[in-house]
XYZ file of C-alpha atoms in Angstrom:
447
model
C -20.585 22.031 -28.128
C -17.188 21.150 -26.591
C -15.002 18.564 -28.285
C -14.393 15.172 -26.640
C -10.841 16.249 -25.830
C -12.148 19.383 -24.108
C -14.787 17.359 -22.248
C -12.221 14.866 -20.961
C -10.022 17.737 -19.798
C -13.030 19.270 -18.031
C -13.824 15.950 -16.323
C -10.230 15.820 -15.110
C -10.752 19.250 -13.547
C -13.963 18.088 -11.843
C -12.279 15.049 -10.293
C -9.111 16.914 -9.214
C -6.919 16.409 -7.268
C -7.046 12.783 -8.368
C -6.088 12.070 -11.966
C -8.005 10.024 -14.483
C -6.252 6.729 -15.041
C -5.374 5.641 -18.558
C -8.200 3.094 -18.561
C -10.706 5.667 -17.239
C -9.686 8.064 -20.000
C -10.210 5.337 -22.614
C -13.634 4.385 -21.224
C -14.734 8.027 -21.025
C -13.559 8.766 -24.566
C -15.309 5.706 -26.026
C -18.468 6.289 -23.973
C -18.709 9.843 -25.270
C -18.617 8.289 -28.760
C -21.536 6.023 -27.879
C -19.530 2.786 -27.727
C -20.892 -0.197 -25.803
C -18.805 -1.732 -23.021
C -18.239 -4.903 -25.045
C -17.090 -2.797 -28.008
C -14.636 -0.890 -25.801
C -13.339 -4.187 -24.418
C -12.870 -5.654 -27.892
C -11.042 -2.556 -29.116
C -8.716 -2.315 -26.104
C -8.166 -5.965 -25.179
C -9.526 -5.532 -21.647
C -12.105 -7.829 -20.053
C -15.634 -6.510 -20.656
C -16.532 -6.842 -16.983
C -13.471 -4.850 -15.998
C -14.356 -2.075 -18.456
C -17.890 -1.963 -17.048
C -16.563 -1.679 -13.483
C -14.212 1.148 -14.425
C -17.107 2.965 -16.078
C -19.455 2.416 -13.116
C -16.919 3.836 -10.669
C -16.248 6.805 -12.929
C -19.945 7.653 -13.327
C -20.414 7.372 -9.551
C -17.495 9.715 -8.892
C -18.892 12.258 -11.362
C -22.395 11.911 -9.887
C -21.073 12.730 -6.429
C -19.038 15.684 -7.667
C -21.829 17.173 -9.823
C -24.683 16.248 -7.468
C -26.730 14.536 -10.173
C -27.239 11.116 -11.700
C -24.517 10.408 -14.278
C -24.511 7.101 -16.154
C -23.216 5.736 -19.436
C -26.434 6.462 -21.294
C -26.569 10.148 -20.393
C -22.874 10.961 -19.953
C -22.448 12.889 -23.226
C -25.651 14.906 -22.785
C -25.128 15.667 -19.081
C -21.525 16.792 -19.456
C -22.522 19.038 -22.310
C -25.238 20.600 -20.155
C -22.846 21.151 -17.260
C -20.120 22.582 -19.465
C -22.667 25.126 -20.762
C -23.959 25.939 -17.283
C -27.392 24.353 -17.780
C -27.460 22.500 -14.474
C -30.561 23.646 -12.613
C -32.930 21.013 -14.022
C -30.572 18.129 -13.492
C -28.914 18.648 -10.129
C -30.305 16.818 -7.134
C -31.572 19.173 -4.486
C -29.282 19.048 -1.468
C -30.667 18.892 2.038
C -28.799 21.436 4.146
C -30.521 20.168 7.267
C -29.212 16.598 6.945
C -29.040 15.111 10.443
C -26.298 13.041 12.010
C -28.751 10.118 12.145
C -28.061 9.600 8.439
C -24.449 8.646 9.228
C -23.495 5.322 10.830
C -21.384 5.646 13.960
C -17.766 4.884 12.964
C -16.179 1.612 13.977
C -17.615 -0.976 11.618
C -16.549 -1.693 8.042
C -18.329 0.573 5.589
C -21.068 -0.880 3.357
C -20.171 -1.236 -0.312
C -22.218 1.802 -1.341
C -21.264 4.102 1.540
C -20.455 7.653 0.412
C -17.985 7.856 3.294
C -15.564 5.483 1.607
C -12.645 7.466 0.217
C -10.692 5.825 -2.575
C -6.910 5.773 -2.313
C -5.668 5.457 -5.907
C -4.308 3.341 -7.415
C -5.279 0.721 -4.802
C -8.901 0.279 -5.850
C -8.140 0.181 -9.563
C -5.447 -2.456 -9.061
C -7.757 -4.470 -6.817
C -10.585 -4.430 -9.381
C -8.184 -5.436 -12.128
C -6.933 -8.364 -10.044
C -10.483 -9.426 -9.236
C -11.080 -10.156 -12.910
C -7.940 -12.216 -13.390
C -8.296 -15.993 -13.508
C -6.914 -17.687 -10.397
C -5.716 -14.411 -8.876
C -4.428 -13.834 -5.362
C -4.610 -10.438 -3.674
C -2.923 -9.536 -0.381
C -4.357 -6.551 1.529
C -2.050 -5.465 4.345
C -2.581 -2.442 6.568
C -2.796 -1.665 10.292
C -6.103 -2.267 12.022
C -9.014 0.062 11.220
C -7.443 1.309 7.998
C -10.263 0.039 5.755
C -9.284 -3.467 4.589
C -12.715 -5.003 5.207
C -14.463 -1.962 3.721
C -12.447 -2.462 0.536
C -13.413 -6.151 0.496
C -17.091 -5.138 0.699
C -16.674 -2.865 -2.316
C -14.883 -5.593 -4.265
C -17.662 -8.031 -3.409
C -20.237 -5.536 -4.692
C -18.372 -5.356 -8.008
C -18.093 -9.157 -8.077
C -21.873 -9.480 -7.601
C -22.468 -7.090 -10.496
C -20.399 -9.467 -12.636
C -22.387 -12.462 -11.294
C -19.447 -13.827 -9.329
C -19.973 -15.734 -6.099
C -18.404 -14.272 -2.949
C -17.335 -15.764 0.369
C -15.995 -13.843 3.367
C -14.254 -15.897 6.053
C -13.263 -13.917 9.138
C -10.595 -16.166 10.613
C -10.949 -14.348 13.936
C -14.338 -16.030 14.344
C -12.852 -19.531 14.532
C -13.294 -21.282 17.880
C -10.089 -21.398 19.974
C -10.273 -25.195 20.104
C -10.185 -25.458 16.306
C -7.042 -23.327 16.156
C -5.203 -26.090 17.947
C -6.466 -28.808 15.607
C -5.778 -28.571 11.859
C -8.579 -30.921 10.834
C -11.189 -29.066 12.905
C -10.008 -25.750 11.512
C -10.067 -26.868 7.866
C -13.506 -28.411 8.286
C -14.690 -25.109 9.757
C -13.255 -23.328 6.699
C -15.061 -25.740 4.367
C -18.291 -25.369 6.338
C -18.114 -21.556 6.131
C -17.441 -21.645 2.379
C -20.191 -24.198 1.721
C -22.818 -22.218 3.605
C -22.047 -18.979 1.769
C -22.234 -20.804 -1.567
C -25.632 -22.201 -0.500
C -24.254 -25.742 -0.430
C -24.982 -28.368 2.190
C -21.703 -29.445 3.857
C -20.808 -32.997 2.798
C -17.720 -34.018 4.712
C -18.544 -37.740 4.617
C -18.427 -37.760 0.807
C -15.149 -35.911 0.360
C -13.154 -36.176 3.591
C -10.790 -39.157 3.652
C -8.835 -39.656 6.854
C -6.019 -41.509 5.168
C -5.358 -38.619 2.757
C -4.760 -36.088 5.522
C -6.598 -32.876 6.368
C -5.025 -30.614 3.735
C -5.648 -33.013 0.853
C -9.198 -33.682 2.033
C -9.880 -29.954 2.244
C -8.401 -29.421 -1.229
C -10.493 -32.209 -2.765
C -13.586 -30.813 -1.022
C -12.956 -27.400 -2.574
C -12.144 -28.694 -6.061
C -14.650 -31.488 -6.518
C -17.534 -30.127 -4.448
C -17.540 -26.359 -3.886
C -15.958 -25.152 -7.118
C -17.583 -27.881 -9.185
C -21.028 -26.867 -7.924
C -20.848 -23.309 -9.310
C -20.603 -22.071 -12.890
C -19.187 -18.620 -12.144
C -15.954 -17.337 -10.588
C -15.756 -17.520 -6.787
C -14.055 -14.790 -4.748
C -12.973 -16.046 -1.314
C -11.645 -13.420 1.096
C -9.904 -14.611 4.244
C -10.022 -11.637 6.593
C -7.793 -11.062 9.652
C -5.509 -13.986 8.826
C -2.886 -12.491 11.159
C -4.964 -14.158 13.894
C -3.301 -17.412 12.835
C 0.221 -16.119 13.380
C -0.074 -17.088 17.058
C -0.557 -20.703 15.914
C 2.540 -21.220 13.743
C 2.104 -24.959 13.073
C -1.499 -24.581 11.935
C -0.707 -21.392 10.030
C 2.133 -23.001 8.092
C -0.107 -25.882 7.007
C -3.047 -23.628 6.100
C -1.017 -21.079 4.138
C 0.911 -23.739 2.239
C -2.457 -25.202 1.199
C -3.608 -21.798 -0.091
C -0.369 -21.505 -2.057
C -1.179 -24.879 -3.651
C -4.695 -23.683 -4.554
C -3.229 -20.596 -6.187
C -0.753 -22.644 -8.236
C -3.461 -25.097 -9.324
C -5.384 -22.206 -10.860
C -2.687 -22.051 -13.543
C -4.007 -25.299 -15.024
C -7.389 -25.759 -16.760
C -10.251 -26.855 -14.536
C -12.310 -25.779 -11.556
C -9.435 -23.992 -9.827
C -9.519 -21.269 -12.479
C -12.801 -20.092 -11.001
C -11.069 -19.174 -7.746
C -9.940 -15.682 -6.761
C -8.281 -15.391 -3.341
C -8.017 -12.350 -1.071
C -5.911 -12.384 2.114
C -6.345 -9.443 4.495
C -4.051 -8.985 7.484
C -2.481 -6.384 9.748
C 0.856 -7.883 10.742
C 3.732 -8.832 8.458
C 4.231 -12.593 8.384
C 7.092 -13.843 10.563
C 6.393 -17.579 10.305
C 9.158 -20.019 9.430
C 7.435 -21.096 6.225
C 9.391 -22.088 3.115
C 9.214 -19.454 0.340
C 7.902 -21.948 -2.224
C 5.033 -22.828 0.163
C 4.041 -19.288 1.104
C 1.112 -17.355 -0.416
C 2.699 -14.128 0.862
C 5.244 -13.828 -1.946
C 2.902 -14.418 -4.897
C -0.007 -12.512 -6.365
C -0.335 -8.779 -5.858
C 0.351 -7.002 -2.566
C -1.729 -3.891 -1.867
C -1.244 -1.617 1.125
C -3.831 0.883 2.338
C -1.956 4.089 3.162
C -3.218 6.929 5.377
C -5.484 9.456 3.707
C -3.767 12.341 1.971
C -4.716 15.937 2.667
C -6.994 16.192 -0.413
C -8.649 12.911 0.583
C -9.183 14.227 4.126
C -10.830 17.324 2.636
C -13.086 15.076 0.541
C -14.103 13.083 3.622
C -14.900 16.290 5.525
C -17.115 17.412 2.650
C -18.972 14.115 2.642
C -19.660 14.638 6.345
C -21.016 18.046 5.267
C -18.479 19.956 7.330
C -18.069 22.791 4.829
C -19.310 25.189 7.489
C -16.387 24.246 9.722
C -13.866 25.133 7.022
C -11.171 22.661 6.055
C -8.426 25.100 7.047
C -9.663 25.047 10.628
C -9.213 21.273 10.664
C -5.437 21.664 10.449
C -4.946 21.068 14.201
C -7.024 17.869 13.965
C -5.017 16.595 11.000
C -1.817 17.417 12.868
C -3.095 15.375 15.817
C -4.412 12.210 14.097
C -2.762 12.332 10.661
C -4.560 10.536 7.858
C -5.945 7.617 9.899
C -9.433 6.960 8.398
C -11.083 5.723 11.604
C -9.732 8.527 13.801
C -10.835 11.102 11.237
C -14.287 9.571 10.790
C -14.838 9.567 14.548
C -13.874 13.226 14.789
C -15.989 14.227 11.789
C -18.981 12.304 13.169
C -18.912 14.209 16.452
C -18.267 17.532 14.759
C -21.175 16.925 12.387
C -23.432 16.093 15.340
C -22.787 19.491 16.921
C -22.234 17.746 20.251
C -18.617 18.933 20.413
C -16.830 21.966 19.104
C -13.483 21.470 17.391
C -11.740 23.220 20.285
C -13.339 20.931 22.886
C -12.655 17.833 20.792
C -8.966 18.708 20.460
C -8.564 19.538 24.123
C -10.080 16.236 25.289
C -8.722 13.992 22.498
C -5.607 12.651 24.309
C -7.517 12.020 27.544
C -9.711 9.205 28.831
C -12.863 11.320 28.498
C -12.167 12.297 24.897
C -13.785 10.722 21.838
C -10.786 8.396 21.406
C -10.732 7.297 25.054
C -12.122 3.771 24.607
C -10.014 3.052 21.545
C -6.828 4.259 23.200
C -7.597 2.314 26.365
C -7.937 -0.886 24.315
C -4.492 -0.299 22.826
C -3.087 0.426 26.295
C -4.447 -2.895 27.605
C -2.845 -4.782 24.698
C 0.510 -3.169 25.440
C 0.177 -3.879 29.159
C -0.016 -7.603 28.427
C 3.411 -7.608 26.766
C 6.106 -5.718 28.663
C 8.652 -6.090 25.874
C 6.233 -4.581 23.357
C 5.291 -1.855 25.822
C 8.906 -0.930 26.473
C 9.725 -0.788 22.783
C 6.766 1.503 22.135
C 7.792 3.771 25.012
C 11.239 4.130 23.442
C 9.637 5.082 20.119
C 7.443 7.702 21.803
C 10.334 9.131 23.801
C 12.551 9.709 20.783
C 12.337 12.733 18.519
C 13.782 10.634 15.687
C 12.818 7.208 14.244
C 14.520 4.388 16.133
C 15.406 0.824 15.012
C 13.360 -2.141 16.284
C 13.690 -5.871 15.748
C 11.486 -7.177 12.950
C 8.883 -8.977 15.076
C 8.364 -6.049 17.461
C 8.275 -3.526 14.633
C 5.633 -5.442 12.691
C 3.482 -6.108 15.762
C 3.410 -2.410 16.649
C 2.754 -1.505 13.022
C -0.127 -3.981 12.884
C -1.727 -2.217 15.856
C -1.284 1.069 14.038
C 0.995 2.386 16.789
C 4.071 3.023 14.643
C 4.915 3.810 11.057
C 7.938 2.096 9.574
C 10.661 2.981 7.141
C 12.392 -0.352 6.902
C 12.624 -1.237 10.603
C 12.962 2.395 11.729
C 9.872 3.210 13.797
C 8.177 6.489 14.689
C 4.677 7.387 15.963
C 2.150 7.810 13.133
C 0.447 10.723 14.896
C 0.799 13.019 17.888
C -2.364 11.648 19.512
C -0.525 8.467 20.483
C 2.502 10.336 21.777
C 0.396 12.644 23.944
C -1.900 9.953 25.329
C 0.560 7.143 25.983
C 3.379 9.269 27.384
C 0.863 10.697 29.839
C -0.175 7.145 30.791
C 3.430 6.037 31.208
C 4.070 9.032 33.435
C 1.013 8.298 35.580
C 1.932 4.611 35.888
C 5.476 5.457 36.971
C 4.157 7.921 39.554
C 1.814 5.279 40.962
C 4.634 2.735 41.202
C 6.735 5.210 43.197
C 3.997 5.929 45.732
């Protein structure tokens, strides 16, 4: 029988290329000794819920790698069996004829339990840790379609396991009229929160005109919503960059959130609150630093997938028969963009397109990225200054400097990658497609 030290080393080999975190190593070591989660928490000083989450994610990762059901109760026995090669009775039988119908078409946020979600350490571990901190604030910033909402879904799943309440407010769903009226907007926010907490909105009882909209909203949250629940409440405001086009309203709303965050440092209902802000564009509002929620809490970025993570995603799409080495041209074309990769892997898995055909058509209107690229083209066409700046980036073989607002807007669309304010295309797909479009547009103008 292997020692615990040998078993932990073997687990590290199974999960490679990612490394076990220090907390994962502690949980695995104690679990192999038969310790309960609450005992591990007491010994290490971590929150028991956090320890349980770390363990759950670790068992899931091992289950996927070993193709069997691994949990805390059977971890010692199962790893011993695998280390000795006794796996036949325990492995789940794979279905080599899995059809593409079992995969959702890419484009929507992934469900919490989706096997297609690829973790990007240490982002998820830091996010889970923050979720368990009293009065925490988490900022998720990444270009569009990089997985922010999918990560929120996974965090909500963990929160539900710990009997926390969750609320997701997609700011993009607010009516245009409310974005020009602070009181309407804040009442819409309160309505959305109330409904998801299964509370009947009661504006007449808590909204006082003489106190102002922000104070009324704050009292509503403290004395009604948070007072009505006994467990922590995780509120995620998604796509808050939508508000950046309404600077007056945004300044008032964000300063209120900063106040909520600061109130959670004092005993009372506010300590139940955990805030998540998800956005694509760096804030350029003229808001005072002491009123901004964008310089407090923890900031987490979702980077492109690394090569090992791309290989893992290809395996989960069951593309082993394609051979990861043959995907090199695709990776060179789209980089580590999760959505672009998922779309390619979906069509390759379907058998509808060969890799050669997919690559040949990719930078054209009839390729699998045609609709997505056309949407980006239409956005650029509405802002000539933005369009011109992007053309300069595409035309240069080296990163070029951009002003802060332009750089962050292009980054938010996923069209550039930044080092400071030096911009370059994140992948060759954009260079090939958009330069072709610019050339065609110029030709048409000269006719």
